[in-house]
PDB file of C-alpha atoms in Angstrom:
ATOM      1  CA  MET A   1      43.678  46.008  93.757  1.00 89.00           C
ATOM      2  CA  LYS A   2      43.106  42.333  92.991  1.00 96.00           C
ATOM      3  CA  VAL A   3      40.365  41.944  90.375  1.00 97.00           C
ATOM      4  CA  ALA A   4      38.514  38.805  89.240  1.00 98.00           C
ATOM      5  CA  ILE A   5      37.026  38.766  85.739  1.00 98.00           C
ATOM      6  CA  VAL A   6      33.849  36.718  85.353  1.00 98.00           C
ATOM      7  CA  THR A   7      32.453  35.917  81.928  1.00 98.00           C
ATOM      8  CA  ASP A   8      30.170  33.373  80.263  1.00 97.00           C
ATOM      9  CA  SER A   9      31.353  30.171  78.632  1.00 96.00           C
ATOM     10  CA  LEU A  10      30.562  31.504  75.147  1.00 95.00           C
ATOM     11  CA  THR A  11      33.828  33.404  75.684  1.00 95.00           C
ATOM     12  CA  ASN A  12      35.843  30.299  74.998  1.00 90.00           C
ATOM     13  CA  LEU A  13      39.402  31.441  75.750  1.00 94.00           C
ATOM     14  CA  THR A  14      42.331  29.318  74.642  1.00 93.00           C
ATOM     15  CA  SER A  15      44.271  27.369  77.264  1.00 93.00           C
ATOM     16  CA  VAL A  16      47.229  29.683  76.595  1.00 94.00           C
ATOM     17  CA  ASP A  17      45.156  32.764  77.449  1.00 95.00           C
ATOM     18  CA  LEU A  18      43.664  31.127  80.537  1.00 95.00           C
ATOM     19  CA  GLU A  19      47.150  30.333  81.795  1.00 96.00           C
ATOM     20  CA  ARG A  20      48.261  33.871  80.978  1.00 96.00           C
ATOM     21  CA  TYR A  21      45.262  35.412  82.779  1.00 97.00           C
ATOM     22  CA  PRO A  22      44.454  33.165  85.767  1.00 96.00           C
ATOM     23  CA  ASP A  23      41.954  35.616  87.290  1.00 97.00           C
ATOM     24  CA  VAL A  24      39.305  34.819  84.616  1.00 98.00           C
ATOM     25  CA  TYR A  25      36.333  32.668  85.670  1.00 98.00           C
ATOM     26  CA  TYR A  26      33.327  31.255  83.811  1.00 96.00           C
ATOM     27  CA  GLY A  27      29.622  30.947  84.315  1.00 95.00           C
ATOM     28  CA  TYR A  28      28.737  27.915  82.194  1.00 95.00           C
ATOM     29  CA  LEU A  29      25.842  27.736  79.762  1.00 96.00           C
ATOM     30  CA  ASN A  30      24.238  24.345  79.191  1.00 95.00           C
ATOM     31  CA  VAL A  31      23.321  22.170  76.252  1.00 94.00           C
ATOM     32  CA  ILE A  32      20.274  20.033  76.987  1.00 95.00           C
ATOM     33  CA  VAL A  33      20.224  16.764  75.035  1.00 94.00           C
ATOM     34  CA  ASP A  34      17.241  14.443  75.432  1.00 94.00           C
ATOM     35  CA  GLY A  35      16.396  16.152  78.712  1.00 93.00           C
ATOM     36  CA  LYS A  36      19.871  15.976  80.247  1.00 95.00           C
ATOM     37  CA  ALA A  37      21.885  19.162  80.852  1.00 95.00           C
ATOM     38  CA  TYR A  38      25.584  19.316  79.992  1.00 95.00           C
ATOM     39  CA  ALA A  39      27.777  22.284  80.899  1.00 95.00           C
ATOM     40  CA  GLU A  40      29.583  23.329  77.735  1.00 94.00           C
ATOM     41  CA  GLN A  41      33.376  23.143  77.826  1.00 89.00           C
ATOM     42  CA  LYS A  42      33.236  20.942  80.934  1.00 91.00           C
ATOM     43  CA  GLU A  43      30.853  18.107  80.083  1.00 94.00           C
ATOM     44  CA  ILE A  44      30.313  18.210  76.333  1.00 94.00           C
ATOM     45  CA  ASP A  45      32.249  19.246  73.233  1.00 93.00           C
ATOM     46  CA  ASN A  46      31.172  19.805  69.631  1.00 92.00           C
ATOM     47  CA  ASP A  47      32.151  16.342  68.414  1.00 92.00           C
ATOM     48  CA  ARG A  48      29.973  14.654  71.017  1.00 93.00           C
ATOM     49  CA  LEU A  49      27.140  17.134  70.496  1.00 91.00           C
ATOM     50  CA  PHE A  50      26.939  16.680  66.736  1.00 89.00           C
ATOM     51  CA  ARG A  51      27.263  12.912  67.063  1.00 92.00           C
ATOM     52  CA  MET A  52      24.169  12.899  69.295  1.00 91.00           C
ATOM     53  CA  ILE A  53      22.346  15.274  66.948  1.00 88.00           C
ATOM     54  CA  ASP A  54      23.155  13.029  63.978  1.00 88.00           C
ATOM     55  CA  GLU A  55      21.684  10.114  65.940  1.00 91.00           C
ATOM     56  CA  GLY A  56      18.396  12.017  66.277  1.00 89.00           C
ATOM     57  CA  ALA A  57      18.654  13.517  69.751  1.00 90.00           C
ATOM     58  CA  ASN A  58      16.453  16.425  70.808  1.00 89.00           C
ATOM     59  CA  TYR A  59      18.429  19.408  71.994  1.00 89.00           C
ATOM     60  CA  SER A  60      18.212  22.954  73.327  1.00 89.00           C
ATOM     61  CA  THR A  61      20.315  25.367  75.381  1.00 92.00           C
ATOM     62  CA  SER A  62      19.961  27.142  78.720  1.00 93.00           C
ATOM     63  CA  GLN A  63      21.727  29.908  80.597  1.00 92.00           C
ATOM     64  CA  PRO A  64      23.151  29.606  84.115  1.00 92.00           C
ATOM     65  CA  ALA A  65      20.734  30.276  86.952  1.00 91.00           C
ATOM     66  CA  PRO A  66      21.460  33.258  89.255  1.00 94.00           C
ATOM     67  CA  GLU A  67      22.256  30.785  92.038  1.00 95.00           C
ATOM     68  CA  GLU A  68      25.301  29.559  90.108  1.00 94.00           C
ATOM     69  CA  PHE A  69      26.697  33.082  90.021  1.00 96.00           C
ATOM     70  CA  VAL A  70      25.844  33.609  93.685  1.00 96.00           C
ATOM     71  CA  GLN A  71      28.075  30.662  94.544  1.00 96.00           C
ATOM     72  CA  LEU A  72      30.852  31.852  92.246  1.00 97.00           C
ATOM     73  CA  TYR A  73      30.732  35.449  93.539  1.00 97.00           C
ATOM     74  CA  THR A  74      30.630  34.252  97.144  1.00 96.00           C
ATOM     75  CA  ASP A  75      33.824  32.282  96.606  1.00 96.00           C
ATOM     76  CA  LEU A  76      35.591  35.035  94.667  1.00 97.00           C
ATOM     77  CA  ILE A  77      34.740  37.929  96.965  1.00 95.00           C
ATOM     78  CA  LYS A  78      36.783  36.206  99.693  1.00 94.00           C
ATOM     79  CA  LYS A  79      39.920  36.265  97.501  1.00 95.00           C
ATOM     80  CA  TYR A  80      39.505  39.411  95.410  1.00 97.00           C
ATOM     81  CA  ASP A  81      38.907  43.073  96.101  1.00 96.00           C
ATOM     82  CA  TYR A  82      36.638  43.503  93.095  1.00 97.00           C
ATOM     83  CA  ILE A  83      34.691  41.404  90.552  1.00 98.00           C
ATOM     84  CA  LEU A  84      34.188  42.666  87.006  1.00 98.00           C
ATOM     85  CA  GLY A  85      31.673  40.740  84.913  1.00 98.00           C
ATOM     86  CA  LEU A  86      31.972  40.906  81.111  1.00 98.00           C
ATOM     87  CA  PHE A  87      29.135  39.093  79.396  1.00 97.00           C
ATOM     88  CA  CYS A  88      27.605  38.272  76.054  1.00 95.00           C
ATOM     89  CA  THR A  89      24.922  40.669  74.822  1.00 93.00           C
ATOM     90  CA  ASN A  90      21.437  40.072  76.155  1.00 91.00           C
ATOM     91  CA  ASN A  91      20.292  39.866  72.512  1.00 89.00           C
ATOM     92  CA  VAL A  92      22.054  36.494  72.280  1.00 89.00           C
ATOM     93  CA  SER A  93      21.845  35.120  75.831  1.00 90.00           C
ATOM     94  CA  GLY A  94      20.162  36.153  79.048  1.00 91.00           C
ATOM     95  CA  THR A  95      23.200  35.075  81.080  1.00 94.00           C
ATOM     96  CA  VAL A  96      24.073  38.686  81.845  1.00 96.00           C
ATOM     97  CA  ASN A  97      20.708  39.068  83.601  1.00 95.00           C
ATOM     98  CA  SER A  98      21.426  36.078  85.851  1.00 95.00           C
ATOM     99  CA  ALA A  99      24.832  37.567  86.613  1.00 96.00           C
ATOM    100  CA  ARG A 100      23.285  40.951  87.510  1.00 95.00           C
ATOM    101  CA  ILE A 101      20.631  39.446  89.771  1.00 95.00           C
ATOM    102  CA  ALA A 102      23.277  37.436  91.579  1.00 96.00           C
ATOM    103  CA  SER A 103      25.455  40.520  92.129  1.00 95.00           C
ATOM    104  CA  THR A 104      22.718  42.010  94.326  1.00 94.00           C
ATOM    105  CA  MET A 105      22.503  38.902  96.518  1.00 93.00           C
ATOM    106  CA  ILE A 106      26.025  38.813  97.976  1.00 91.00           C
ATOM    107  CA  ASP A 107      26.382  40.040 101.549  1.00 86.00           C
ATOM    108  CA  GLY A 108      29.240  42.471 102.040  1.00 82.00           C
ATOM    109  CA  ALA A 109      29.831  42.973  98.307  1.00 86.00           C
ATOM    110  CA  GLU A 110      28.294  46.426  97.924  1.00 83.00           C
ATOM    111  CA  ASN A 111      30.216  48.430  95.293  1.00 90.00           C
ATOM    112  CA  ARG A 112      32.565  45.506  94.707  1.00 96.00           C
ATOM    113  CA  ILE A 113      30.831  43.851  91.733  1.00 97.00           C
ATOM    114  CA  THR A 114      30.126  45.392  88.328  1.00 97.00           C
ATOM    115  CA  VAL A 115      28.353  43.424  85.594  1.00 98.00           C
ATOM    116  CA  ILE A 116      28.537  44.686  82.000  1.00 97.00           C
ATOM    117  CA  ASP A 117      26.651  43.663  78.865  1.00 97.00           C
ATOM    118  CA  THR A 118      29.471  44.036  76.323  1.00 96.00           C
ATOM    119  CA  ASN A 119      27.129  44.343  73.302  1.00 94.00           C
ATOM    120  CA  THR A 120      28.918  41.454  71.621  1.00 94.00           C
ATOM    121  CA  ALA A 121      29.417  37.692  72.057  1.00 93.00           C
ATOM    122  CA  SER A 122      31.970  34.883  71.947  1.00 94.00           C
ATOM    123  CA  ILE A 123      35.190  36.137  70.322  1.00 95.00           C
ATOM    124  CA  GLY A 124      33.893  39.701  70.629  1.00 95.00           C
ATOM    125  CA  VAL A 125      33.787  39.373  74.414  1.00 96.00           C
ATOM    126  CA  GLU A 126      37.142  37.589  74.247  1.00 96.00           C
ATOM    127  CA  ASN A 127      38.698  40.593  72.509  1.00 96.00           C
ATOM    128  CA  VAL A 128      37.384  43.013  75.137  1.00 97.00           C
ATOM    129  CA  LEU A 129      38.239  40.707  78.039  1.00 98.00           C
ATOM    130  CA  ILE A 130      41.862  40.270  77.007  1.00 97.00           C
ATOM    131  CA  ARG A 131      42.250  44.026  76.599  1.00 97.00           C
ATOM    132  CA  VAL A 132      40.828  44.467  80.110  1.00 98.00           C
ATOM    133  CA  CYS A 133      43.313  41.942  81.513  1.00 97.00           C
ATOM    134  CA  GLN A 134      46.155  43.813  79.826  1.00 97.00           C
ATOM    135  CA  LEU A 135      44.989  47.142  81.249  1.00 97.00           C
ATOM    136  CA  LEU A 136      44.715  45.719  84.752  1.00 97.00           C
ATOM    137  CA  GLU A 137      48.258  44.380  84.451  1.00 96.00           C
ATOM    138  CA  GLU A 138      49.350  47.907  83.524  1.00 96.00           C
ATOM    139  CA  GLY A 139      47.816  49.164  86.764  1.00 96.00           C
ATOM    140  CA  LYS A 140      44.803  50.960  85.295  1.00 96.00           C
ATOM    141  CA  SER A 141      41.988  51.741  87.721  1.00 96.00           C
ATOM    142  CA  ILE A 142      38.635  49.979  87.609  1.00 96.00           C
ATOM    143  CA  ASP A 143      36.949  53.245  86.618  1.00 96.00           C
ATOM    144  CA  GLU A 144      39.284  53.650  83.648  1.00 97.00           C
ATOM    145  CA  VAL A 145      38.881  50.016  82.610  1.00 97.00           C
ATOM    146  CA  ILE A 146      35.085  50.324  82.630  1.00 97.00           C
ATOM    147  CA  LYS A 147      35.329  53.418  80.408  1.00 97.00           C
ATOM    148  CA  VAL A 148      37.466  51.444  77.957  1.00 97.00           C
ATOM    149  CA  VAL A 149      34.864  48.656  77.894  1.00 97.00           C
ATOM    150  CA  ASP A 150      32.172  51.258  77.176  1.00 96.00           C
ATOM    151  CA  PHE A 151      34.299  52.574  74.289  1.00 96.00           C
ATOM    152  CA  TYR A 152      34.564  49.133  72.716  1.00 96.00           C
ATOM    153  CA  LYS A 153      30.878  48.277  73.171  1.00 93.00           C
ATOM    154  CA  THR A 154      30.070  50.140  69.948  1.00 91.00           C
ATOM    155  CA  ARG A 155      33.277  49.403  68.079  1.00 93.00           C
ATOM    156  CA  GLY A 156      33.420  45.629  67.828  1.00 91.00           C
ATOM    157  CA  PRO A 157      31.571  44.189  64.807  1.00 93.00           C
ATOM    158  CA  MET A 158      31.366  40.409  64.496  1.00 94.00           C
ATOM    159  CA  TYR A 159      30.393  38.351  61.450  1.00 94.00           C
ATOM    160  CA  LEU A 160      29.823  34.599  61.152  1.00 91.00           C
ATOM    161  CA  TYR A 161      28.638  32.638  58.173  1.00 87.00           C
ATOM    162  CA  VAL A 162      26.458  29.547  58.175  1.00 79.00           C
ATOM    163  CA  ASP A 163      27.912  26.842  55.951  1.00 76.00           C
ATOM    164  CA  ASP A 164      25.162  24.238  56.367  1.00 69.00           C
ATOM    165  CA  LEU A 165      21.675  25.713  55.995  1.00 58.00           C
ATOM    166  CA  ASN A 166      20.146  22.582  57.538  1.00 61.00           C
ATOM    167  CA  THR A 167      21.378  24.040  60.834  1.00 60.00           C
ATOM    168  CA  LEU A 168      18.872  26.874  60.428  1.00 58.00           C
ATOM    169  CA  VAL A 169      16.123  24.332  59.714  1.00 53.00           C
ATOM    170  CA  ARG A 170      16.872  22.514  62.970  1.00 60.00           C
ATOM    171  CA  THR A 171      16.738  25.767  64.932  1.00 58.00           C
ATOM    172  CA  GLY A 172      13.470  26.815  63.252  1.00 54.00           C
ATOM    173  CA  ARG A 173      14.889  29.824  61.396  1.00 53.00           C
ATOM    174  CA  LEU A 174      14.526  28.431  57.854  1.00 53.00           C
ATOM    175  CA  SER A 175      12.145  26.071  56.037  1.00 56.00           C
ATOM    176  CA  LYS A 176      13.371  22.791  54.577  1.00 59.00           C
ATOM    177  CA  THR A 177      12.493  24.012  51.094  1.00 55.00           C
ATOM    178  CA  ALA A 178      14.438  27.247  51.469  1.00 49.00           C
ATOM    179  CA  ALA A 179      17.406  25.362  52.906  1.00 47.00           C
ATOM    180  CA  SER A 180      17.398  22.865  50.035  1.00 55.00           C
ATOM    181  CA  ILE A 181      17.385  25.673  47.468  1.00 48.00           C
ATOM    182  CA  GLY A 182      20.057  27.603  49.371  1.00 53.00           C
ATOM    183  CA  ASN A 183      22.324  24.585  49.687  1.00 55.00           C
ATOM    184  CA  LEU A 184      21.862  23.815  45.995  1.00 53.00           C
ATOM    185  CA  LEU A 185      22.874  27.378  45.071  1.00 54.00           C
ATOM    186  CA  ASN A 186      25.694  27.364  47.639  1.00 67.00           C
ATOM    187  CA  ILE A 187      24.245  30.386  49.442  1.00 73.00           C
ATOM    188  CA  LYS A 188      25.998  31.430  52.661  1.00 82.00           C
ATOM    189  CA  PRO A 189      24.058  33.711  55.058  1.00 83.00           C
ATOM    190  CA  ILE A 190      26.319  36.129  56.923  1.00 88.00           C
ATOM    191  CA  ILE A 191      24.993  36.653  60.439  1.00 85.00           C
ATOM    192  CA  GLY A 192      26.498  39.377  62.554  1.00 86.00           C
ATOM    193  CA  LEU A 193      26.454  41.518  65.635  1.00 84.00           C
ATOM    194  CA  SER A 194      26.800  45.259  65.392  1.00 76.00           C
ATOM    195  CA  ASP A 195      26.089  47.498  68.394  1.00 74.00           C
ATOM    196  CA  GLY A 196      24.644  44.469  70.148  1.00 76.00           C
ATOM    197  CA  LYS A 197      22.079  43.708  67.430  1.00 77.00           C
ATOM    198  CA  LEU A 198      21.976  40.259  65.834  1.00 79.00           C
ATOM    199  CA  ASP A 199      20.967  40.292  62.180  1.00 82.00           C
ATOM    200  CA  VAL A 200      21.491  38.703  58.766  1.00 83.00           C
ATOM    201  CA  PHE A 201      23.793  41.200  57.060  1.00 87.00           C
ATOM    202  CA  ASP A 202      23.999  39.562  53.648  1.00 87.00           C
ATOM    203  CA  LYS A 203      23.618  36.348  51.668  1.00 87.00           C
ATOM    204  CA  VAL A 204      26.371  35.516  49.225  1.00 88.00           C
ATOM    205  CA  ARG A 205      27.344  32.503  47.151  1.00 84.00           C
ATOM    206  CA  THR A 206      30.486  30.509  47.990  1.00 87.00           C
ATOM    207  CA  LYS A 207      32.860  30.688  50.917  1.00 89.00           C
ATOM    208  CA  LYS A 208      35.320  32.686  48.799  1.00 92.00           C
ATOM    209  CA  ARG A 209      32.818  35.517  48.467  1.00 93.00           C
ATOM    210  CA  VAL A 210      32.008  35.363  52.179  1.00 94.00           C
ATOM    211  CA  PHE A 211      35.652  35.887  53.034  1.00 96.00           C
ATOM    212  CA  LYS A 212      35.945  38.721  50.522  1.00 96.00           C
ATOM    213  CA  TRP A 213      32.876  40.379  52.098  1.00 96.00           C
ATOM    214  CA  ILE A 214      34.364  40.135  55.609  1.00 97.00           C
ATOM    215  CA  VAL A 215      37.817  41.348  54.547  1.00 98.00           C
ATOM    216  CA  GLU A 216      36.298  44.379  52.793  1.00 97.00           C
ATOM    217  CA  ARG A 217      34.578  45.428  56.010  1.00 97.00           C
ATOM    218  CA  LEU A 218      37.747  44.938  58.010  1.00 98.00           C
ATOM    219  CA  ARG A 219      39.687  47.058  55.546  1.00 98.00           C
ATOM    220  CA  ALA A 220      37.062  49.821  55.803  1.00 97.00           C
ATOM    221  CA  ASP A 221      37.437  49.879  59.592  1.00 97.00           C
ATOM    222  CA  VAL A 222      41.229  49.956  59.278  1.00 98.00           C
ATOM    223  CA  GLU A 223      40.905  53.021  57.064  1.00 97.00           C
ATOM    224  CA  LYS A 224      38.495  54.624  59.535  1.00 96.00           C
ATOM    225  CA  SER A 225      40.131  53.896  62.894  1.00 96.00           C
ATOM    226  CA  GLY A 226      43.591  52.453  62.325  1.00 97.00           C
ATOM    227  CA  LYS A 227      45.052  49.122  63.377  1.00 98.00           C
ATOM    228  CA  GLN A 228      42.529  46.459  64.358  1.00 98.00           C
ATOM    229  CA  ILE A 229      42.835  43.499  66.744  1.00 98.00           C
ATOM    230  CA  VAL A 230      41.080  40.564  65.060  1.00 98.00           C
ATOM    231  CA  ARG A 231      39.909  37.248  66.475  1.00 97.00           C
ATOM    232  CA  ILE A 232      38.661  34.358  64.355  1.00 97.00           C
ATOM    233  CA  THR A 233      36.679  31.300  65.419  1.00 96.00           C
ATOM    234  CA  HIS A 234      35.055  28.384  63.622  1.00 94.00           C
ATOM    235  CA  VAL A 235      33.058  25.175  63.952  1.00 91.00           C
ATOM    236  CA  ASN A 236      35.121  22.230  62.727  1.00 89.00           C
ATOM    237  CA  ALA A 237      36.690  24.459  60.061  1.00 92.00           C
ATOM    238  CA  ILE A 238      40.241  25.305  61.130  1.00 95.00           C
ATOM    239  CA  GLU A 239      41.396  25.388  57.496  1.00 95.00           C
ATOM    240  CA  GLY A 240      38.809  28.057  56.710  1.00 95.00           C
ATOM    241  CA  ALA A 241      39.799  30.049  59.800  1.00 96.00           C
ATOM    242  CA  ASN A 242      43.456  30.032  58.752  1.00 97.00           C
ATOM    243  CA  GLU A 243      42.506  30.947  55.186  1.00 97.00           C
ATOM    244  CA  LEU A 244      40.559  33.981  56.413  1.00 97.00           C
ATOM    245  CA  LYS A 245      43.487  34.999  58.628  1.00 98.00           C
ATOM    246  CA  ALA A 246      45.850  34.908  55.644  1.00 98.00           C
ATOM    247  CA  LEU A 247      43.474  36.981  53.515  1.00 98.00           C
ATOM    248  CA  MET A 248      43.141  39.610  56.259  1.00 98.00           C
ATOM    249  CA  GLU A 249      46.899  39.877  56.710  1.00 98.00           C
ATOM    250  CA  GLU A 250      47.426  40.134  52.969  1.00 98.00           C
ATOM    251  CA  ALA A 251      44.822  42.884  52.637  1.00 97.00           C
ATOM    252  CA  CYS A 252      45.741  44.966  55.692  1.00 98.00           C
ATOM    253  CA  LYS A 253      49.429  44.127  56.299  1.00 96.00           C
ATOM    254  CA  GLU A 254      50.767  45.461  59.591  1.00 97.00           C
ATOM    255  CA  LEU A 255      47.489  47.252  60.330  1.00 98.00           C
ATOM    256  CA  VAL A 256      45.909  44.055  61.678  1.00 98.00           C
ATOM    257  CA  GLU A 257      46.856  41.690  64.474  1.00 98.00           C
ATOM    258  CA  VAL A 258      44.970  38.461  63.759  1.00 98.00           C
ATOM    259  CA  HIS A 259      44.419  35.614  66.230  1.00 97.00           C
ATOM    260  CA  VAL A 260      42.737  32.288  65.480  1.00 96.00           C
ATOM    261  CA  GLY A 261      41.106  31.203  68.712  1.00 92.00           C
ATOM    262  CA  ASN A 262      39.243  28.143  69.896  1.00 93.00           C
ATOM    263  CA  GLU A 263      36.422  26.494  68.052  1.00 93.00           C
ATOM    264  CA  ILE A 264      33.016  27.939  68.963  1.00 92.00           C
ATOM    265  CA  GLY A 265      31.584  26.033  71.921  1.00 93.00           C
ATOM    266  CA  PRO A 266      28.536  23.746  71.766  1.00 94.00           C
ATOM    267  CA  VAL A 267      25.908  26.358  72.679  1.00 93.00           C
ATOM    268  CA  MET A 268      26.732  28.613  69.725  1.00 90.00           C
ATOM    269  CA  ALA A 269      27.683  25.681  67.478  1.00 89.00           C
ATOM    270  CA  ILE A 270      24.070  24.510  67.651  1.00 85.00           C
ATOM    271  CA  HIS A 271      22.995  27.723  65.924  1.00 79.00           C
ATOM    272  CA  PHE A 272      25.802  28.010  63.361  1.00 80.00           C
ATOM    273  CA  GLY A 273      26.467  24.385  62.500  1.00 79.00           C
ATOM    274  CA  ARG A 274      29.536  22.618  61.215  1.00 82.00           C
ATOM    275  CA  GLY A 275      31.808  24.410  58.786  1.00 86.00           C
ATOM    276  CA  GLY A 276      31.076  28.011  59.813  1.00 88.00           C
ATOM    277  CA  VAL A 277      33.782  30.623  60.358  1.00 94.00           C
ATOM    278  CA  GLY A 278      33.456  33.920  62.224  1.00 94.00           C
ATOM    279  CA  ALA A 279      35.559  36.996  62.879  1.00 97.00           C
ATOM    280  CA  CYS A 280      35.419  40.094  65.035  1.00 96.00           C
ATOM    281  CA  TRP A 281      37.721  43.045  65.502  1.00 97.00           C
ATOM    282  CA  MET A 282      38.194  46.247  67.443  1.00 97.00           C
ATOM    283  CA  PRO A 283      40.569  49.215  67.175  1.00 97.00           C
ATOM    284  CA  GLU A 284      43.907  48.789  68.892  1.00 96.00           C
ATOM    285  CA  GLN A 285      43.717  52.392  70.129  1.00 95.00           C
ATOM    286  CA  TYR A 286      40.887  53.624  72.321  1.00 94.00           C
ATOM    287  CA  ASN A 287      39.807  57.131  73.232  1.00 90.00           C
ATOM    288  CA  ILE A 288      38.027  57.745  76.546  1.00 88.00           C
TER     289      ILE A 288
END
């Protein structure tokens, strides 16, 4: 069976992975700057985005309309036997809802499209998606693959820290006074996803303590469920991403497989700002 994987552009796979798995396709979210929409990854990158923000531009984000997925599905259903959609949690973006609506609008595609809210986002979806691609290469059935995705939906924590609190001021989540005090004290909020819920998990001082906090949680999951597959992302902070990778490998040795992926795309970068680093992981072994 030939299967297409459709995901959202928050799942910003590396060029190496896209070449390795050519049956992956995107629905693109948009950054809207001064009233003009730009599809992330295709029409705008973080450097251009932050340059416009620094120049005083107004900005927001938007999800793809169902019609965009209708066009994509219509094209894919001619070439593939089945379409599996793996999307960011609805708690972060409503893209999955557009994808679901569109799946009901394709003539002749009954029982050939499944859309899943993965309960995670960005590198969390990336982790699940790459595992799915590997399973399909091994010849696993769609039913088995979907069960594996369900297994990982509750076993993929993700944590990101905000380096510049002014980012939270711009997005309306923090007052200027609180941000000024936080920046002065070098406070780093740790924002995370667990079981699909977005929350502030802690506030610590200094990047060093952030990384220690994240590594401690990874080590606890290693002790609980064995080897973990880890993916790290960042916003203009590749040095920090590599530092976190080294700390994880030092702490967990051969019980982690750590990948540093692409920089977070513009839509998520708006909310986390420059300098942030994030990580997610899931058990190497699944039980269905």
